[in-house]
Coordinates of C-alpha atoms and ligand atoms in Angstrom, one line a residue:
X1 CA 17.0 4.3 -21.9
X2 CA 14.0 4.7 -20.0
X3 CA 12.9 8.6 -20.0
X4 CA 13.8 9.3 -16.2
X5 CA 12.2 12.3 -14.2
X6 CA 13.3 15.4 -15.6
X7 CA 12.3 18.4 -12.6
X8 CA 12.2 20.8 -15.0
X9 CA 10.3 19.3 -18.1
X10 CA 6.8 18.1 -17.0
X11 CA 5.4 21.6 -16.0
X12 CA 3.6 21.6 -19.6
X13 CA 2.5 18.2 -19.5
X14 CA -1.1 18.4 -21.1
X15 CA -2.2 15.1 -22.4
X16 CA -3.7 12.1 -20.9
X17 CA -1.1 10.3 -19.9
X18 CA 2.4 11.0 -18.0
X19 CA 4.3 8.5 -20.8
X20 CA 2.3 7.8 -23.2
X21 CA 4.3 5.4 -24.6
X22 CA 5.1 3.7 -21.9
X23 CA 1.8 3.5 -20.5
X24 CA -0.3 2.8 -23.4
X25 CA 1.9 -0.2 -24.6
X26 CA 0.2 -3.2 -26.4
X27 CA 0.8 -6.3 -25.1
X28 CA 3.5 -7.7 -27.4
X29 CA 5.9 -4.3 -27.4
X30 CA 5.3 -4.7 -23.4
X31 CA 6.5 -8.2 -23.3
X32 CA 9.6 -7.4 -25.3
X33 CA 10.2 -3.9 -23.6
X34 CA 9.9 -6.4 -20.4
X35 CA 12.0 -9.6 -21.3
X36 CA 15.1 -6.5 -22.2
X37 CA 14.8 -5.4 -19.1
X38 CA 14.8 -8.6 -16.9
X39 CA 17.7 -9.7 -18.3
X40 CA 19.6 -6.7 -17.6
X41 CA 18.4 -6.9 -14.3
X42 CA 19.5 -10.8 -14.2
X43 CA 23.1 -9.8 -15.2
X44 CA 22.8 -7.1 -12.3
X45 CA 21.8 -9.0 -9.7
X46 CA 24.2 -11.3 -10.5
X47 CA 27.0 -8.9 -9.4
X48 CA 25.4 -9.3 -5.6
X49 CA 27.2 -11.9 -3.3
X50 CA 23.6 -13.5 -2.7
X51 CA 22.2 -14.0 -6.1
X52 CA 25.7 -14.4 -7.8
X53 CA 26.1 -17.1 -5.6
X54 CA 23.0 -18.5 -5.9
X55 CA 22.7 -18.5 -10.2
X56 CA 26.0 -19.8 -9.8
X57 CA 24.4 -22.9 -7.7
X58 CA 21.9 -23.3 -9.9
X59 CA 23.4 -22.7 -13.2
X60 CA 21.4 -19.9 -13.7
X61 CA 21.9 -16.5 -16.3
X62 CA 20.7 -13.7 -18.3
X63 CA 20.9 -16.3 -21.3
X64 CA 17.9 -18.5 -19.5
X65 CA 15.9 -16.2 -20.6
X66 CA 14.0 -16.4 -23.9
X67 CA 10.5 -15.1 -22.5
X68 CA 9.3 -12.9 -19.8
X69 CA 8.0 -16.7 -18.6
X70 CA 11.2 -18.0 -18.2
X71 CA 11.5 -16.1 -14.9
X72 CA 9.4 -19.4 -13.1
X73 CA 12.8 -21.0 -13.5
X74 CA 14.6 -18.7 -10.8
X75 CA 14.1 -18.7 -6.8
X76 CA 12.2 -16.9 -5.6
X77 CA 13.1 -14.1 -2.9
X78 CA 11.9 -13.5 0.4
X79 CA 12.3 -11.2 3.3
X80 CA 14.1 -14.0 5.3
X81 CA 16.8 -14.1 2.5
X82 CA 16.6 -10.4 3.0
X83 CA 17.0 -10.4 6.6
X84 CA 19.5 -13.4 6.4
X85 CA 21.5 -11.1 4.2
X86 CA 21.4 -7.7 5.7
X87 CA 23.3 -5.7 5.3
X88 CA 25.0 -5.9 1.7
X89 CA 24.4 -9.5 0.8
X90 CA 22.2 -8.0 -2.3
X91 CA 23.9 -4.9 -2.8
X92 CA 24.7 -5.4 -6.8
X93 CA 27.3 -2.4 -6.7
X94 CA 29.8 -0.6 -4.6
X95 CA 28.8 1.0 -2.0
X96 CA 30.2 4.2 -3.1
X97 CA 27.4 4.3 -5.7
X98 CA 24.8 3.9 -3.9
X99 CA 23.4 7.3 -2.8
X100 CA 19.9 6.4 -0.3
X101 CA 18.6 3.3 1.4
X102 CA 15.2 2.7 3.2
X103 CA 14.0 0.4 5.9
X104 CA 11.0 -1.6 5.7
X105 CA 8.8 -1.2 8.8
X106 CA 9.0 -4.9 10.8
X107 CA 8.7 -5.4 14.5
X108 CA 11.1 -8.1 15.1
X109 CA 14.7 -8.9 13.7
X110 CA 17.0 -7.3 11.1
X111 CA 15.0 -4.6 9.2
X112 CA 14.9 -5.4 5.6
X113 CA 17.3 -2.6 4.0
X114 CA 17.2 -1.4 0.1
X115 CA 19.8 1.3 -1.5
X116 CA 19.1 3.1 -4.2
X117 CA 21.6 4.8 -6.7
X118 CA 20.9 8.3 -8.4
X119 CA 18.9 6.3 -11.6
X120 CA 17.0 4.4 -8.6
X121 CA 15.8 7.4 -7.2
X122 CA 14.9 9.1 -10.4
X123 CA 13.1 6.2 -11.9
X124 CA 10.9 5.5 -8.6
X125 CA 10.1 9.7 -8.5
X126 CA 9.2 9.3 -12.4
X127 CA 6.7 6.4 -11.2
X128 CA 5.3 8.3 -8.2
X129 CA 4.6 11.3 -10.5
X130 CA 3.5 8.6 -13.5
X131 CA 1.0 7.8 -10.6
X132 CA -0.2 10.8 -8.8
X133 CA -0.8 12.1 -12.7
X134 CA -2.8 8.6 -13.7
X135 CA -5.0 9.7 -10.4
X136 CA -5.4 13.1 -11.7
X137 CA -3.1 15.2 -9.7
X138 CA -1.6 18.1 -12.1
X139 CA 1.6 20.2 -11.9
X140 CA -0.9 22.8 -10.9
X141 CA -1.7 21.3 -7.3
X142 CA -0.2 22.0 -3.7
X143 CA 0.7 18.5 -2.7
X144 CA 0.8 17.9 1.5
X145 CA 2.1 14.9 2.2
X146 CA 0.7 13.8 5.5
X147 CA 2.8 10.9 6.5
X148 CA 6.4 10.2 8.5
X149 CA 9.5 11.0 6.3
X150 CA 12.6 8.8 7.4
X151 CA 13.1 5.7 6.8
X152 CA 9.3 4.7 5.9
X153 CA 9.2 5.4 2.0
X154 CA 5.7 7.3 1.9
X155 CA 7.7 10.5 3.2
X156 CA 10.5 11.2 0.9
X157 CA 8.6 8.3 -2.0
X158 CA 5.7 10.9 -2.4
X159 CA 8.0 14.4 -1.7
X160 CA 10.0 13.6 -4.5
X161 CA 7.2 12.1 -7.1
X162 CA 5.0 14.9 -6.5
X163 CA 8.3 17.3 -7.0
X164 CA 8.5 15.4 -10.2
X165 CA 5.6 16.3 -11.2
X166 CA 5.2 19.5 -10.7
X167 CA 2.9 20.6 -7.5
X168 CA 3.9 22.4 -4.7
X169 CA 4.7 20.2 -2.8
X170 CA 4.6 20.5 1.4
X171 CA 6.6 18.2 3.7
X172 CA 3.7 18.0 6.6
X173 CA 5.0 15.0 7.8
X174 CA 2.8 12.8 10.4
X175 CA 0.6 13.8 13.3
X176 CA -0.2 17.6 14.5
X177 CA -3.9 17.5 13.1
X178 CA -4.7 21.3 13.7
X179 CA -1.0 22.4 12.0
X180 CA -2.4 20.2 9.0
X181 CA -5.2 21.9 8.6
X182 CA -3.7 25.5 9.0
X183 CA -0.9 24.4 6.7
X184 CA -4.2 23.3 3.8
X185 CA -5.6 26.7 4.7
X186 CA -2.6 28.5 4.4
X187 CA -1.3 27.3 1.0
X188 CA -4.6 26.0 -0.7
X189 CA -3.9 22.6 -0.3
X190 CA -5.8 20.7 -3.4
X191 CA -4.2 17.2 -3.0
X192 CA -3.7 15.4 0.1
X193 CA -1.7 11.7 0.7
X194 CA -2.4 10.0 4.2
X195 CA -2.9 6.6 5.4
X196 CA -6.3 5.9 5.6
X197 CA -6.9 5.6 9.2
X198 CA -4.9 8.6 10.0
X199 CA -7.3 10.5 7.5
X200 CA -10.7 9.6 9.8
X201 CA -9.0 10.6 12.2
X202 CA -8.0 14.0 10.4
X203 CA -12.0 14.7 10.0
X204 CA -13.1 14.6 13.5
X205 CA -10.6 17.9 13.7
X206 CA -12.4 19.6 11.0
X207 CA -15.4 19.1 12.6
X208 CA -13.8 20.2 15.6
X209 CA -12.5 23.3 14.4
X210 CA -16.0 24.1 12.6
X211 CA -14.4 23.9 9.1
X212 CA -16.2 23.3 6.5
X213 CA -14.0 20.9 3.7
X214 CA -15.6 22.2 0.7
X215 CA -15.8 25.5 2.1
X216 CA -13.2 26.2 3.8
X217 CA -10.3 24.9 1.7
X218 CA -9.2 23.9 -1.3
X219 CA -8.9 20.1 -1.3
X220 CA -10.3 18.6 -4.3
X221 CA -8.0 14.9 -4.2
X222 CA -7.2 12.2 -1.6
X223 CA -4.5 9.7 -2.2
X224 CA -4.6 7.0 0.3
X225 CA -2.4 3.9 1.0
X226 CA 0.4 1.9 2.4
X227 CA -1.7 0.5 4.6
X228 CA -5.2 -2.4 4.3
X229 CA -8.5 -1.5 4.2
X230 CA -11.9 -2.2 2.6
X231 CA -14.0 -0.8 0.5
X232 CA -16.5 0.4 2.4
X233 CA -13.7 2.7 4.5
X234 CA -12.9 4.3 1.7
X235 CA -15.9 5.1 0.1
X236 CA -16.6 6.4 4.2
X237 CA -13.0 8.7 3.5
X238 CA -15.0 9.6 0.1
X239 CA -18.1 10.8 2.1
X240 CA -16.7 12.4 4.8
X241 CA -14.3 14.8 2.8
X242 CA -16.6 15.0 -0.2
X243 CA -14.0 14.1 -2.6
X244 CA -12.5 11.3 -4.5
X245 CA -9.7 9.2 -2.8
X246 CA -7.3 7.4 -5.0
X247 CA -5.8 3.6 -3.6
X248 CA -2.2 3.2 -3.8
X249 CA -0.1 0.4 -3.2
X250 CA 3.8 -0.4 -2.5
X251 CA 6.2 -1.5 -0.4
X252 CA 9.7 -1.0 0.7
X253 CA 11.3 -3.7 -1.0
X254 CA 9.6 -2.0 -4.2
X255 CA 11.2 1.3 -3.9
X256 CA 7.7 2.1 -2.0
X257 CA 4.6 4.3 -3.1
X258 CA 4.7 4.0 -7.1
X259 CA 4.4 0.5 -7.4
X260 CA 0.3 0.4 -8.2
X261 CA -2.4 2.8 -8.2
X262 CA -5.8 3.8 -9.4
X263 CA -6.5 5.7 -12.0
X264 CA -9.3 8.2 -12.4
X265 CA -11.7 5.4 -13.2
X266 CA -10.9 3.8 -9.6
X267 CA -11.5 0.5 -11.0
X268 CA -8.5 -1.4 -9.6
X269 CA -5.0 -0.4 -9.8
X270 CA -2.5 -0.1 -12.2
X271 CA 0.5 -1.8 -11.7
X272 CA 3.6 -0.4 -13.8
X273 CA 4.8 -3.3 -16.1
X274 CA 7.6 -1.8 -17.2
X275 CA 9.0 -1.3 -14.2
X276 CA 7.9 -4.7 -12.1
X277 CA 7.3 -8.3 -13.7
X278 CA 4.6 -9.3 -11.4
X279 CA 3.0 -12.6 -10.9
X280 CA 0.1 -14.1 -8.8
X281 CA 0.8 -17.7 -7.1
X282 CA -0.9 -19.7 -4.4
X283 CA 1.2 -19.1 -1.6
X284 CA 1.2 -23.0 -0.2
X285 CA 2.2 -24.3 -4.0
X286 CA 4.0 -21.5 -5.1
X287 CA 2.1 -22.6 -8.4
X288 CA 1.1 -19.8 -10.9
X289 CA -2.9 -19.4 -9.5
X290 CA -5.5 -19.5 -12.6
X291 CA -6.5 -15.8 -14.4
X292 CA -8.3 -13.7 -12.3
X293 CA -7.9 -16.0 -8.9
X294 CA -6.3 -14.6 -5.7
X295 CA -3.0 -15.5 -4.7
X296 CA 0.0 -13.8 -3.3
X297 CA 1.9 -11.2 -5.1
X298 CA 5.1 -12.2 -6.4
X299 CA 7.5 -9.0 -8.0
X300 CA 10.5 -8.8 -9.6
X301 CA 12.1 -5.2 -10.3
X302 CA 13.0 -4.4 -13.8
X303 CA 14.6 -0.3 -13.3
X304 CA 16.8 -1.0 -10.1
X305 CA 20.2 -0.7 -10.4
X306 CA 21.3 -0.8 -7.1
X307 CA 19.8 -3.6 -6.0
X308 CA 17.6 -5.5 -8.2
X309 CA 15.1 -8.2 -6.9
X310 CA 14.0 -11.2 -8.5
X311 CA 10.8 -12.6 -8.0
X312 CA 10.0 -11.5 -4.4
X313 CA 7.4 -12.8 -2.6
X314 CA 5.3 -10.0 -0.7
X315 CA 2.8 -11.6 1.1
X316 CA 0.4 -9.3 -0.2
X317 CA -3.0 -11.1 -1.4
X318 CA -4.3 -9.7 -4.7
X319 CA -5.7 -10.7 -7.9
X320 CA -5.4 -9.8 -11.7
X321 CA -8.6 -7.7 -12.8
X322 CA -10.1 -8.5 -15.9
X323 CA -10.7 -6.5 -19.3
X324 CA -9.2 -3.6 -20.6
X325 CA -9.3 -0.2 -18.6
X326 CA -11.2 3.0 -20.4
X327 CA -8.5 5.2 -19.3
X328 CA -6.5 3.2 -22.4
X329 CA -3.4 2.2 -20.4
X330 CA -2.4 -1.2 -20.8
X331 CA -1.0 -1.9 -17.4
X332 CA -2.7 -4.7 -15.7
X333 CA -4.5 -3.9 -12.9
X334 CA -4.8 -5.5 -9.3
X335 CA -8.0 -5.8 -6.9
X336 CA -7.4 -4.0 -3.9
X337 CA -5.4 -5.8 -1.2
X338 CA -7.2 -8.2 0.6
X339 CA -4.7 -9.3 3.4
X340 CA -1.2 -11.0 3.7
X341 CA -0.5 -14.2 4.2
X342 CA 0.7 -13.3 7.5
X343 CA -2.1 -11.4 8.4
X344 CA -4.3 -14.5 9.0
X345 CA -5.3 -15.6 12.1
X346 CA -6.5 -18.7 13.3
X347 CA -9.2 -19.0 16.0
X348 CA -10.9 -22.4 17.0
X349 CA -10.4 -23.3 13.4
X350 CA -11.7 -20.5 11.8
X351 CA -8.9 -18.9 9.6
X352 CA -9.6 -15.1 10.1
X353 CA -8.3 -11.7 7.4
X354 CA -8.8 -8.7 9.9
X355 CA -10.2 -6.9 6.4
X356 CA -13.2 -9.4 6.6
X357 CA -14.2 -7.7 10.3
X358 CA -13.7 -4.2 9.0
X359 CA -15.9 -5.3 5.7
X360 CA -18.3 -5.5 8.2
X361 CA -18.0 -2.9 10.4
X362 CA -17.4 -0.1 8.1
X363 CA -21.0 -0.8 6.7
X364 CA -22.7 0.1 10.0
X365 CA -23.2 3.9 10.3
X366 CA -23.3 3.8 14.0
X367 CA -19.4 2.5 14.3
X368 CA -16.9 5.1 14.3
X369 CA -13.7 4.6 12.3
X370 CA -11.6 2.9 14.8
X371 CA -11.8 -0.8 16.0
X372 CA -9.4 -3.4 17.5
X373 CA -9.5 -7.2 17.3
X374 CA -8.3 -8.9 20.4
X375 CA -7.3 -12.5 20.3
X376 CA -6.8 -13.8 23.8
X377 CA -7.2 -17.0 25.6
X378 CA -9.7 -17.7 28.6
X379 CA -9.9 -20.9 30.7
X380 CA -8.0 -22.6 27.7
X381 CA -10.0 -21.6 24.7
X382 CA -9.0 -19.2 22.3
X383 CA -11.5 -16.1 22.0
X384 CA -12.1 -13.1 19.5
X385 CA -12.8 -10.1 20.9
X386 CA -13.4 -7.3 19.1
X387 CA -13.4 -3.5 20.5
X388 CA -15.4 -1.4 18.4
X389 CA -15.7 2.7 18.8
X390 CA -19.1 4.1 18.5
X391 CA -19.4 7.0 16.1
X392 CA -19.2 10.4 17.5
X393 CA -22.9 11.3 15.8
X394 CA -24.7 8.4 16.9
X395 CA -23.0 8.2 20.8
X396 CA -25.4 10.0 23.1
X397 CA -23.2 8.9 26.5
X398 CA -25.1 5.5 27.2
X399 CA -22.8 2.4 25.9
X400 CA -25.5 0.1 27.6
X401 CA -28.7 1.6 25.4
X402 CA -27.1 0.0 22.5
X403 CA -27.1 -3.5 23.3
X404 CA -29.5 -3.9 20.2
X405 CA -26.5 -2.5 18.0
X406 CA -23.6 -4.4 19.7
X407 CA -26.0 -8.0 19.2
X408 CA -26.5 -7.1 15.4
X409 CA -22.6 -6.9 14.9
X410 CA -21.9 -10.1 16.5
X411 CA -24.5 -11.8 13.8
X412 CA -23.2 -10.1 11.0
X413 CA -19.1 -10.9 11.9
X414 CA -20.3 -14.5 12.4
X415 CA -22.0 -14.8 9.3
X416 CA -18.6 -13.6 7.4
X417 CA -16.2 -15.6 9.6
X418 CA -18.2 -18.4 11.1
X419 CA -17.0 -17.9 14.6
X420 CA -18.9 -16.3 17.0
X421 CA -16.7 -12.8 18.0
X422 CA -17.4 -11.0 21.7
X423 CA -18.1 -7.3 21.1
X424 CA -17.3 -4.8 23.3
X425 CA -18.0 -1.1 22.4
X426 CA -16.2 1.7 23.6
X427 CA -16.9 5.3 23.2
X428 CA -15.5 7.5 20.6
X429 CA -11.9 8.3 20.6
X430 CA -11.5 5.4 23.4
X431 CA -9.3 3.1 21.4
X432 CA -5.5 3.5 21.3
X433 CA -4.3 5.7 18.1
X434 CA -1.1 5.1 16.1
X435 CA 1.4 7.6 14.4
X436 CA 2.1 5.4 11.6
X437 CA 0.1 2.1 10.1
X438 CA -3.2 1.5 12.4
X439 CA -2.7 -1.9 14.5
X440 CA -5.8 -3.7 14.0
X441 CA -5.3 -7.1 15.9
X442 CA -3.7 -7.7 19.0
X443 CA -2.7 -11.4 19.7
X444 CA -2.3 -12.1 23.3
X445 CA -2.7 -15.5 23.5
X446 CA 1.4 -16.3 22.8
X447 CA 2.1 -14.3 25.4
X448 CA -0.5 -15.8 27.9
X449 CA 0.5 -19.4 26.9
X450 CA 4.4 -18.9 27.7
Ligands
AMP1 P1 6.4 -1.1 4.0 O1 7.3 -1.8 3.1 O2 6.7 -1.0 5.4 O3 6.0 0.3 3.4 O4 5.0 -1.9 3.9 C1 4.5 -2.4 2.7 C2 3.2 -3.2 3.0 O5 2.1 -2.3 3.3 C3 2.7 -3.9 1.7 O6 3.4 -5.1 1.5 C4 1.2 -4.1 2.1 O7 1.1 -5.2 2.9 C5 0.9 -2.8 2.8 N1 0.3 -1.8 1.9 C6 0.9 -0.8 1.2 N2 0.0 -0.1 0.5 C7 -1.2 -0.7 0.6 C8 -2.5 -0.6 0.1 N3 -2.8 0.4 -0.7 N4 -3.5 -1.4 0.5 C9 -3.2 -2.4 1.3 N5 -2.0 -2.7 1.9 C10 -1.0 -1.8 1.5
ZN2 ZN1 -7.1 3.1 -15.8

């Protein structure tokens, strides 16, 4: 049985690695230790009234399985059949066993609902902890989680892996910047999670408050996710708070946090084999994409009881990393994500990822942290507008004097879409801010057309 989070264990964890064994498999014992599981999580899923009746269709068992590869031969999953389904239709056990569900954040329609029993909850702790440890965190740290708790799975995802593993953990929930930063003064906050736009946004308080970061408090650790962006706005996080900030990635339908994550080496992340089968396929063909190619990320759980899923598709655009990571787990890792598939736009032609703007943006010292992309049709023709806030350090009061700036962003987002954007910038703090997951395009042109 796979070693589950013990809360009262890991305080003298020491070594390298939160499971060694686990996370330092080769590649044969990983397949094996893999193909097990996905067949006990075939015969679980079976017991649902959705995938029972769909094996059933399609002649489908535990016993088509002879390697992990085999799984190309079932359906795949995706959040329509979740939403077509809601609210039990893949509930693999009585009700009366199931102790937790969560809600994926969507706009529109049925939510997309996952229960958990006790094991699931104790297996996706043990892989938030695996995680937080892989990124460096120690039972030694005061944890803050900065994010809503509720149904989103960041809140009560990282409160009980960070319990796992050890650290103090503090229940900050979202919002209330100056109470966050009293609370990180108060307790010695060392390790911080928050989604990255609500972390710039975080800074400008400190700054505010005249509080020095290295100082003034104790935080030595970022963990950042659940949300896109580039690159370039991390490495800004990494500046502005003088400390390392660790990616991680996971959705609802995933448990949540725990899924992937960087290591110390922050060279990718780490997704946890033993606990999802994942492949990468082009999302049009639903073909298996080459080694090392992008595609969409297609996961199958392989520890949940409750409600197992079987190859679902995410959306999420990603690629397999090559070579071997020198912190000496095995794990695969994936590239940060680039976009979803329903992230694109389209605008005269040009197919647009909102992470390609902000690749752009971020590398401009004179743009503050916050932009908005406007899509929006005028006299019949689709535009992109893009709203851009200027950086608190560079803003002197005059929006007009920076003409020179605003032209020099229009070249550089043409050169990386090939579509010639509008550029409007705003002052600091102008553009609208969100509790949760930053909205970065707004797409107006539906709306106008009706
Ligand atoms: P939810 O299930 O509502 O928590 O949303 C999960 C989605 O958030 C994922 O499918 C991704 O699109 C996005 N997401 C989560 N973590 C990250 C991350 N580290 N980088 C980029 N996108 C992320
Ligand atoms: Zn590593």
């Amino acid at each position: 049985m796979l070693p589950l989070c013990d809360f009262t264990s890991h305080r003298k964890k020491k070594g390298m690695y939160w499971q060694k064994d686990l996370e330092t498999m080769t590649a044969s014992q990983l397949e094996a230790y893999q193909l097990q599981k996905l067949k006990e999580t075939i015969s679980r899923a079976g017991q649902s009234p959705y995938y029972g009746a769909l094996f059933k269709k399609k002649g489908l068992s535990a016993t088509s399985l002879n390697a992990v590869e085999n799984i190309g031969l079932f359906p795949m999953t995706t959040k329509e059949d979740l939403r077509g389904n809601f609210p039990y239709g893949f509930l693999a056990m009585p009700l009366d066993n199931t102790i937790r569900l969560h809600c994926s954040s969507g706009t529109t329609g049925n939510p997309t609902v996952i229960f958990h029993n006790r094991h699931d909850l104790d297996s996706w702790a043990n892989l938030v902890a695996r995680s937080l440890f892989a990124a460096g965190a120690r039972p030694t740290d005061v944890f803050q989680n900065i994010c809503g708790y509720g149904l989103f799975t960041g809140g009560l995802g990282f409160q009980y892996g960070a319990e796992c593993l050890g650290a103090l953990t503090i229940p900050a929930g979202a919002g209330n910047s100056k109470r966050q930063i009293q609370l990180m003064q108060n307790f010695g906050t060392t390790v911080v999670h928050a989604i990255p736009s609500y972390l710039t946004r975080l800074h400008t308080f400190f700054e505010e408050m005249g509080i020095d970061i290295a100082r003034d408090t104790s935080l030595r650790l970022l963990v950042i996710g659940a949300e896109p962006h580039t690159e370039a706005q991390r490495q800004r996080i990494q500046e502005l708070f003088g400390i390392k900030a660790f990616n991680s990635f996971g959705l609802s339908e995933m448990n949540g946090p725990g899924v992937a994550f960087e290591c110390e080496h922050q060279t990718g992340l780490h997704l946890w084999e033993d606990a999802f089968l994942a492949e990468i396929v082009n999302p049009d063909s639903l073909e298996p994409v080459a080694e090392g190619e992008v595609g969409e990320l297609v996961m199958t759980t392989l520890d949940r009881q409750a409600m197992p899923l079987i190859r679902y598709r995410t959306r999420d655009l990603t690629r397999f990393l090559p070579g071997d990571c020198p912190c000496g787990r095995t794990h695969r890792r994936i590239d940060r994500i680039t976009g979803r598939t329903d992230d694109m736009f389209i605008v005269k032609g040009c197919n647009i990822f909102p992470m390609q703007v902000e690749k752009i943006l971020m590398n401009f010292p004179e743009i503050g942290h916050d932009y908005l992309i406007v899509l929006e049709t005028i006299n019949g023709v689709d535009e992109m507008l893009i709203k851009v806030e200027v950086s608190r350090n560079w803003f002197a009061g005059e929006l007009d004097a920076l003409e020179n700036l605003r032209r020099r962003i229009v070249d550089e987002v043409r050169d990386e879409v090939l579509l010639t954007p509008q550029v409007k910038l705003v002052e600091p703090g102008a553009l609208p801010k969100q509790e949760g997951k930053a909205v970065r395009v707004q797409d107006l042109r539906k709306s106008e057309g009706a």
